[in-house]
Amino acid sequence: MDTIFHEKQEGFLCAQHCLNALLQGPYYNAVDLASLAHQMDEEERIRMAESGVDSEDYKLFLEQPSGNMDDSGYFSVQVISSALKVWGLELIPYSSTEPAAIMAQNDPLQMKAYICNYKGHWFTIRKIGKQWFNLNSVLSGPELISDTYLSMFLAQLLQEGYSIFIVIGALPQCTADDVLSKNPIEPVKGQTSLTKPQGMSNVTSNTCRPVSSKEKISTNKPQEKIIPIKLEKNDEEDDENTELQRALQLSFEENKRNDVDKYLKLSLDFHDYNKKTNGSDDTDEDDDLRRALQLSLECATAPSTPESEDIHWRQLNHFGTYSRTSNGETSQKLNI
């Protein structure tokens, strides 16, 4: 990109930057363009004087400021056109009916360069080598414009109110043209910059970098790699987890035994209460039942065994409160 000549904006000297970008060299400065502007003002004054120096039109012309330049550094299209004539170049309005303009409208790639203007701001779009570049001085550097994007770029400029001129003629030979013909610019993938020349909406173009002839351009997309992540546990964490599980298991078993213990105690108390209330004479049967309840209570305080559940259900069935079906479900027993 260093081989492409590009002047950054200084004051209001965009006309100077535009011309030098087109010619690819520091061929003009503000003094040169001011001399051309004064020369054109003098030519216009001579033509107006032909109608009489005492005429109102001539007097009015002298009172008006120059239409070719001003103190800010603005220069008219006539000054730019006059500067290009030195190089045998000509400007034609893009929207005109000239044969070259119609050709450009149908296929902008057939031209060599364009000069654009909006409210006094000038910039150049030029083909260098086999590629197109936006050489606007308000940009940090030249920006690559793809062939497919060029027509859309010009169309957007027209929509934004820009005046576009086609440069007709042979452009002077430049070093950048020779270098980029052999080593074209490769757009850097995934990078875009939004440019907004004066009065123009944001437009997208690719940033660039030079590619040597020895450099291979790979079109393969980088493949994503999934790296497995292994979670490692240390020995201390394993011991702590094991001890915690044991503590929870013992707590669960202890609570279960306590619940059975409380229930059997309540069952025994309830049996004694019924015996006293009803005054039952079945002493032997009551004693057997009491011993069974006492035995169940003793078993409940010991570690759980498969027989403890059967004892629990036998006690419930004896009191006539619940009965257990063959499939293990419980149902309430009605005393009739």
Short mmCIF file of C-alpha atoms in Angstrom, two decimals:
data_model
loop_
_atom_site.label_atom_id
_atom_site.label_comp_id
_atom_site.label_asym_id
_atom_site.label_seq_id
_atom_site.Cartn_x
_atom_site.Cartn_y
_atom_site.Cartn_z
CA MET A 1 0.00 0.00 0.00
CA ASP A 2 2.99 2.30 0.47
CA THR A 3 3.46 2.43 -3.28
CA ILE A 4 0.06 4.12 -3.76
CA PHE A 5 0.33 7.90 -3.53
CA HIS A 6 -2.20 9.29 -1.06
CA GLU A 7 -2.37 12.76 0.49
CA LYS A 8 -4.32 13.21 3.71
CA GLN A 9 -6.66 16.15 4.05
CA GLU A 10 -5.06 19.50 4.88
CA GLY A 11 -7.36 22.44 5.36
CA PHE A 12 -9.65 22.76 2.34
CA LEU A 13 -7.09 21.62 -0.22
CA CYS A 14 -9.13 18.60 -1.31
CA ALA A 15 -8.85 19.66 -4.99
CA GLN A 16 -5.07 19.46 -4.73
CA HIS A 17 -5.28 16.05 -3.03
CA CYS A 18 -7.77 14.84 -5.63
CA LEU A 19 -5.55 15.78 -8.58
CA ASN A 20 -2.38 14.33 -7.06
CA ALA A 21 -4.18 11.09 -6.18
CA LEU A 22 -5.40 10.81 -9.76
CA LEU A 23 -1.94 11.51 -11.23
CA GLN A 24 -0.21 9.48 -8.48
CA GLY A 25 2.35 12.07 -7.54
CA PRO A 26 2.81 15.52 -5.93
CA TYR A 27 2.28 17.39 -9.18
CA TYR A 28 0.14 20.29 -7.89
CA ASN A 29 0.04 22.51 -4.84
CA ALA A 30 -2.25 25.30 -3.71
CA VAL A 31 -0.12 27.98 -5.41
CA ASP A 32 -0.30 26.19 -8.76
CA LEU A 33 -4.06 25.85 -8.57
CA ALA A 34 -4.45 29.47 -7.43
CA SER A 35 -2.47 30.60 -10.50
CA LEU A 36 -4.78 28.61 -12.75
CA ALA A 37 -7.80 30.11 -10.98
CA HIS A 38 -6.52 33.67 -11.41
CA GLN A 39 -5.75 32.96 -15.06
CA MET A 40 -9.29 31.72 -15.60
CA ASP A 41 -10.71 34.77 -13.78
CA GLU A 42 -8.74 37.04 -16.11
CA GLU A 43 -10.00 35.20 -19.18
CA GLU A 44 -13.57 35.59 -17.99
CA ARG A 45 -13.02 39.30 -17.28
CA ILE A 46 -11.71 39.84 -20.82
CA ARG A 47 -14.77 38.18 -22.31
CA MET A 48 -17.11 40.27 -20.15
CA ALA A 49 -15.25 43.45 -21.17
CA GLU A 50 -16.06 42.77 -24.80
CA SER A 51 -19.60 43.99 -24.16
CA GLY A 52 -18.23 47.26 -22.75
CA VAL A 53 -16.39 48.17 -19.62
CA ASP A 54 -19.16 50.62 -18.73
CA SER A 55 -21.93 48.01 -18.93
CA GLU A 56 -23.83 46.98 -15.85
CA ASP A 57 -22.91 43.32 -16.43
CA TYR A 58 -19.23 44.09 -16.44
CA LYS A 59 -19.45 46.24 -13.31
CA LEU A 60 -21.45 43.50 -11.56
CA PHE A 61 -18.88 40.90 -12.59
CA LEU A 62 -16.06 42.92 -11.05
CA GLU A 63 -17.97 43.25 -7.76
CA GLN A 64 -18.54 39.51 -7.39
CA PRO A 65 -15.89 37.23 -5.81
CA SER A 66 -14.07 34.69 -7.94
CA GLY A 67 -16.11 31.68 -8.94
CA ASN A 68 -13.00 29.55 -9.42
CA MET A 69 -11.47 29.76 -5.95
CA ASP A 70 -11.92 31.28 -2.53
CA ASP A 71 -9.80 32.03 0.52
CA SER A 72 -10.61 28.66 2.10
CA GLY A 73 -8.81 26.75 -0.64
CA TYR A 74 -11.82 25.71 -2.70
CA PHE A 75 -11.27 25.33 -6.45
CA SER A 76 -13.92 24.91 -9.10
CA VAL A 77 -14.32 22.08 -11.59
CA GLN A 78 -13.04 24.46 -14.26
CA VAL A 79 -9.72 24.76 -12.40
CA ILE A 80 -9.44 20.99 -12.04
CA SER A 81 -10.32 20.51 -15.69
CA SER A 82 -7.71 23.09 -16.69
CA ALA A 83 -5.08 21.32 -14.58
CA LEU A 84 -5.87 18.00 -16.25
CA LYS A 85 -5.63 19.43 -19.76
CA VAL A 86 -1.90 19.77 -19.22
CA TRP A 87 -1.81 15.97 -19.08
CA GLY A 88 -4.15 15.49 -22.01
CA LEU A 89 -7.02 14.42 -19.75
CA GLU A 90 -10.67 15.46 -20.01
CA LEU A 91 -13.63 15.37 -17.62
CA ILE A 92 -17.11 14.22 -18.74
CA PRO A 93 -20.17 14.26 -16.44
CA TYR A 94 -21.12 10.70 -15.48
CA SER A 95 -24.86 11.40 -15.88
CA SER A 96 -24.54 12.96 -19.34
CA THR A 97 -25.51 11.41 -22.66
CA GLU A 98 -21.95 11.35 -23.98
CA PRO A 99 -20.96 7.95 -25.43
CA ALA A 100 -18.28 7.52 -22.76
CA ALA A 101 -20.79 8.34 -20.03
CA ILE A 102 -23.30 5.81 -21.35
CA MET A 103 -20.54 3.20 -21.47
CA ALA A 104 -19.60 3.99 -17.87
CA GLN A 105 -23.21 3.77 -16.73
CA ASN A 106 -23.54 0.33 -18.29
CA ASP A 107 -20.18 -0.92 -17.04
CA PRO A 108 -18.15 1.33 -14.70
CA LEU A 109 -15.20 -1.06 -14.93
CA GLN A 110 -14.54 0.06 -18.51
CA MET A 111 -13.26 3.45 -17.30
CA LYS A 112 -9.93 4.26 -15.69
CA ALA A 113 -10.82 6.86 -13.06
CA TYR A 114 -13.62 8.99 -11.61
CA ILE A 115 -13.55 12.33 -9.83
CA CYS A 116 -16.35 13.03 -7.34
CA ASN A 117 -17.55 16.28 -5.77
CA TYR A 118 -20.01 17.13 -3.03
CA LYS A 119 -20.37 20.65 -1.62
CA GLY A 120 -16.83 21.59 -2.58
CA HIS A 121 -15.18 18.35 -1.48
CA TRP A 122 -13.25 16.51 -4.21
CA PHE A 123 -11.85 13.01 -4.25
CA THR A 124 -10.64 10.41 -6.75
CA ILE A 125 -11.64 6.82 -7.48
CA ARG A 126 -8.98 5.23 -9.66
CA LYS A 127 -7.94 1.89 -11.10
CA ILE A 128 -4.37 0.97 -10.16
CA GLY A 129 -3.02 -2.24 -11.58
CA LYS A 130 -6.12 -4.37 -11.98
CA GLN A 131 -7.95 -3.08 -8.91
CA TRP A 132 -10.01 -0.06 -7.94
CA PHE A 133 -9.23 2.22 -5.00
CA ASN A 134 -11.00 4.96 -3.11
CA LEU A 135 -8.34 7.68 -2.73
CA ASN A 136 -10.41 10.11 -0.68
CA SER A 137 -8.11 12.40 1.30
CA VAL A 138 -10.32 12.21 4.42
CA LEU A 139 -9.46 8.51 4.72
CA SER A 140 -6.41 7.31 6.61
CA GLY A 141 -5.20 5.56 3.45
CA PRO A 142 -6.28 4.07 0.13
CA GLU A 143 -9.20 1.66 0.34
CA LEU A 144 -9.78 -1.25 -2.00
CA ILE A 145 -13.07 -1.35 -3.91
CA SER A 146 -14.04 -4.70 -5.39
CA ASP A 147 -15.20 -4.85 -9.00
CA THR A 148 -18.69 -5.93 -7.95
CA TYR A 149 -18.91 -3.12 -5.41
CA LEU A 150 -17.80 -0.29 -7.71
CA SER A 151 -21.16 0.18 -9.43
CA MET A 152 -23.00 0.15 -6.09
CA PHE A 153 -20.51 2.64 -4.67
CA LEU A 154 -21.05 5.06 -7.56
CA ALA A 155 -24.82 4.63 -7.33
CA GLN A 156 -24.75 5.50 -3.65
CA LEU A 157 -22.65 8.58 -4.32
CA LEU A 158 -25.22 9.79 -6.84
CA GLN A 159 -28.00 9.14 -4.35
CA GLU A 160 -26.15 11.18 -1.74
CA GLY A 161 -25.98 14.14 -4.13
CA TYR A 162 -22.43 13.79 -5.45
CA SER A 163 -21.43 15.00 -8.90
CA ILE A 164 -19.32 12.39 -10.67
CA PHE A 165 -16.99 13.03 -13.58
CA ILE A 166 -15.35 10.44 -15.80
CA VAL A 167 -11.64 10.94 -16.54
CA ILE A 168 -10.99 10.40 -20.23
CA GLY A 169 -7.46 9.96 -21.57
CA ALA A 170 -4.25 8.11 -20.81
CA LEU A 171 -3.19 8.52 -17.21
CA PRO A 172 0.54 9.05 -16.58
CA GLN A 173 2.52 5.92 -15.79
CA CYS A 174 3.14 5.40 -12.09
CA THR A 175 5.13 3.01 -9.90
CA ALA A 176 2.03 1.79 -8.06
CA ASP A 177 0.46 0.70 -11.35
CA ASP A 178 3.47 -1.47 -12.16
CA VAL A 179 3.78 -2.95 -8.67
CA LEU A 180 0.11 -3.80 -8.17
CA SER A 181 -0.16 -5.30 -11.65
CA LYS A 182 2.27 -7.99 -10.47
CA ASN A 183 1.30 -8.08 -6.78
CA PRO A 184 -2.41 -7.29 -6.32
CA ILE A 185 -3.83 -6.32 -2.98
CA GLU A 186 -5.58 -9.02 -0.97
CA PRO A 187 -8.56 -7.91 1.11
CA VAL A 188 -8.02 -8.79 4.75
CA LYS A 189 -10.85 -11.16 5.64
CA GLY A 190 -13.15 -10.17 8.45
CA GLN A 191 -12.05 -6.53 8.46
CA THR A 192 -14.16 -3.69 7.13
CA SER A 193 -14.02 0.05 7.66
CA LEU A 194 -16.85 2.48 7.44
CA THR A 195 -15.97 5.60 5.51
CA LYS A 196 -18.04 8.72 5.41
CA PRO A 197 -16.80 11.39 3.04
CA GLN A 198 -18.34 14.79 3.48
CA GLY A 199 -22.08 14.55 2.93
CA MET A 200 -22.05 10.83 2.18
CA SER A 201 -23.64 8.01 4.18
CA ASN A 202 -21.51 5.23 5.58
CA VAL A 203 -20.21 2.86 2.95
CA THR A 204 -18.25 -0.32 3.47
CA SER A 205 -15.01 -1.21 1.81
CA ASN A 206 -12.25 -3.67 2.58
CA THR A 207 -8.98 -2.74 4.19
CA CYS A 208 -5.96 -3.98 2.28
CA ARG A 209 -2.47 -5.32 2.51
CA PRO A 210 0.04 -6.14 -0.26
CA VAL A 211 0.59 -9.75 -1.23
CA SER A 212 3.89 -10.87 -2.69
CA SER A 213 4.00 -13.24 -5.61
CA LYS A 214 5.57 -15.91 -3.40
CA GLU A 215 2.81 -15.72 -0.82
CA LYS A 216 0.13 -18.33 -1.16
CA ILE A 217 -3.41 -17.21 -0.58
CA SER A 218 -5.39 -19.88 1.23
CA THR A 219 -9.12 -19.96 0.66
CA ASN A 220 -9.72 -22.64 3.25
CA LYS A 221 -11.61 -21.45 6.27
CA PRO A 222 -9.93 -22.10 9.62
CA GLN A 223 -11.45 -25.06 11.36
CA GLU A 224 -12.61 -24.76 14.90
CA LYS A 225 -11.05 -27.16 17.37
CA ILE A 226 -12.91 -28.46 20.37
CA ILE A 227 -10.51 -28.96 23.25
CA PRO A 228 -11.87 -31.37 25.87
CA ILE A 229 -11.63 -30.11 29.41
CA LYS A 230 -10.90 -32.72 32.08
CA LEU A 231 -12.05 -31.94 35.59
CA GLU A 232 -9.65 -33.50 38.06
CA LYS A 233 -10.47 -34.13 41.69
CA ASN A 234 -7.82 -34.49 44.34
CA ASP A 235 -7.75 -37.17 47.00
CA GLU A 236 -8.83 -34.82 49.77
CA GLU A 237 -12.06 -33.93 47.94
CA ASP A 238 -12.83 -37.65 47.37
CA ASP A 239 -12.35 -38.42 51.10
CA GLU A 240 -14.54 -35.51 52.12
CA ASN A 241 -17.31 -36.57 49.72
CA THR A 242 -17.18 -40.17 50.97
CA GLU A 243 -17.38 -39.12 54.60
CA LEU A 244 -20.28 -36.76 53.82
CA GLN A 245 -22.22 -39.55 52.09
CA ARG A 246 -21.66 -41.88 55.05
CA ALA A 247 -22.82 -39.24 57.49
CA LEU A 248 -25.97 -38.60 55.48
CA GLN A 249 -26.71 -42.34 55.25
CA LEU A 250 -26.26 -42.84 59.01
CA SER A 251 -28.44 -39.81 59.70
CA PHE A 252 -31.15 -41.19 57.42
CA GLU A 253 -31.08 -44.61 59.10
CA GLU A 254 -31.10 -43.06 62.56
CA ASN A 255 -34.13 -40.93 61.71
CA LYS A 256 -35.89 -43.94 60.28
CA ARG A 257 -35.25 -46.00 63.46
CA ASN A 258 -36.41 -43.12 65.63
CA ASP A 259 -39.65 -42.83 63.66
CA VAL A 260 -40.36 -46.56 64.01
CA ASP A 261 -39.43 -46.41 67.67
CA LYS A 262 -41.86 -43.57 68.34
CA TYR A 263 -44.63 -45.29 66.40
CA LEU A 264 -44.26 -48.61 68.28
CA LYS A 265 -44.24 -46.82 71.59
CA LEU A 266 -47.46 -45.08 70.65
CA SER A 267 -48.92 -48.41 69.54
CA LEU A 268 -48.03 -50.02 72.88
CA ASP A 269 -49.51 -47.15 74.84
CA PHE A 270 -52.64 -47.26 72.71
CA HIS A 271 -53.00 -51.00 73.40
CA ASP A 272 -52.71 -50.49 77.16
CA TYR A 273 -55.25 -47.71 76.96
CA ASN A 274 -57.76 -49.92 75.11
CA LYS A 275 -57.22 -52.74 77.59
CA LYS A 276 -57.99 -50.50 80.55
CA THR A 277 -60.95 -48.86 78.84
CA ASN A 278 -62.64 -51.95 77.46
CA GLY A 279 -61.80 -54.14 80.44
CA SER A 280 -60.96 -57.08 78.18
CA ASP A 281 -60.46 -60.50 79.88
CA ASP A 282 -58.31 -61.97 77.13
CA THR A 283 -55.24 -61.82 79.32
CA ASP A 284 -53.19 -64.40 77.47
CA GLU A 285 -53.86 -62.82 74.10
CA ASP A 286 -53.10 -59.36 75.41
CA ASP A 287 -49.92 -60.50 76.99
CA ASP A 288 -48.83 -62.11 73.72
CA LEU A 289 -49.60 -58.94 71.86
CA ARG A 290 -47.78 -56.83 74.38
CA ARG A 291 -44.73 -59.04 74.15
CA ALA A 292 -44.88 -58.77 70.34
CA LEU A 293 -45.02 -55.00 70.56
CA GLN A 294 -42.18 -54.95 73.04
CA LEU A 295 -40.12 -57.19 70.76
CA SER A 296 -40.84 -54.94 67.80
CA LEU A 297 -39.74 -51.94 69.81
CA GLU A 298 -36.46 -53.66 70.66
CA CYS A 299 -35.93 -54.57 66.99
CA ALA A 300 -36.58 -51.00 65.93
CA THR A 301 -33.78 -49.71 68.08
CA ALA A 302 -31.38 -52.15 66.40
CA PRO A 303 -30.15 -51.81 62.80
CA SER A 304 -32.95 -52.21 60.26
CA THR A 305 -33.73 -55.72 59.03
CA PRO A 306 -36.20 -56.93 56.43
CA GLU A 307 -38.40 -58.47 59.19
CA SER A 308 -39.02 -55.16 60.95
CA GLU A 309 -41.33 -53.96 58.15
CA ASP A 310 -43.46 -57.12 58.39
CA ILE A 311 -43.78 -56.65 62.14
CA HIS A 312 -44.83 -53.04 61.58
CA TRP A 313 -47.59 -54.03 59.17
CA ARG A 314 -48.81 -56.85 61.47
CA GLN A 315 -49.30 -54.35 64.27
CA LEU A 316 -51.24 -52.00 62.01
CA ASN A 317 -53.37 -54.88 60.76
CA HIS A 318 -54.10 -55.98 64.34
CA PHE A 319 -55.47 -52.60 65.27
CA GLY A 320 -57.71 -52.73 62.17
CA THR A 321 -56.45 -49.39 60.86
CA TYR A 322 -54.67 -50.35 57.59
CA SER A 323 -54.15 -53.51 55.62
CA ARG A 324 -51.53 -54.21 52.93
CA THR A 325 -52.57 -55.65 49.59
CA SER A 326 -50.71 -58.29 47.63
CA ASN A 327 -48.94 -55.71 45.44
CA GLY A 328 -47.57 -53.82 48.43
CA GLU A 329 -50.09 -50.90 48.40
CA THR A 330 -51.90 -49.87 51.56
CA SER A 331 -55.65 -49.49 51.98
CA GLN A 332 -57.75 -48.43 54.97
CA LYS A 333 -59.63 -51.26 56.72
CA LEU A 334 -63.18 -50.49 57.88
CA ASN A 335 -64.36 -52.08 61.15
CA ILE A 336 -67.98 -53.23 60.74
#
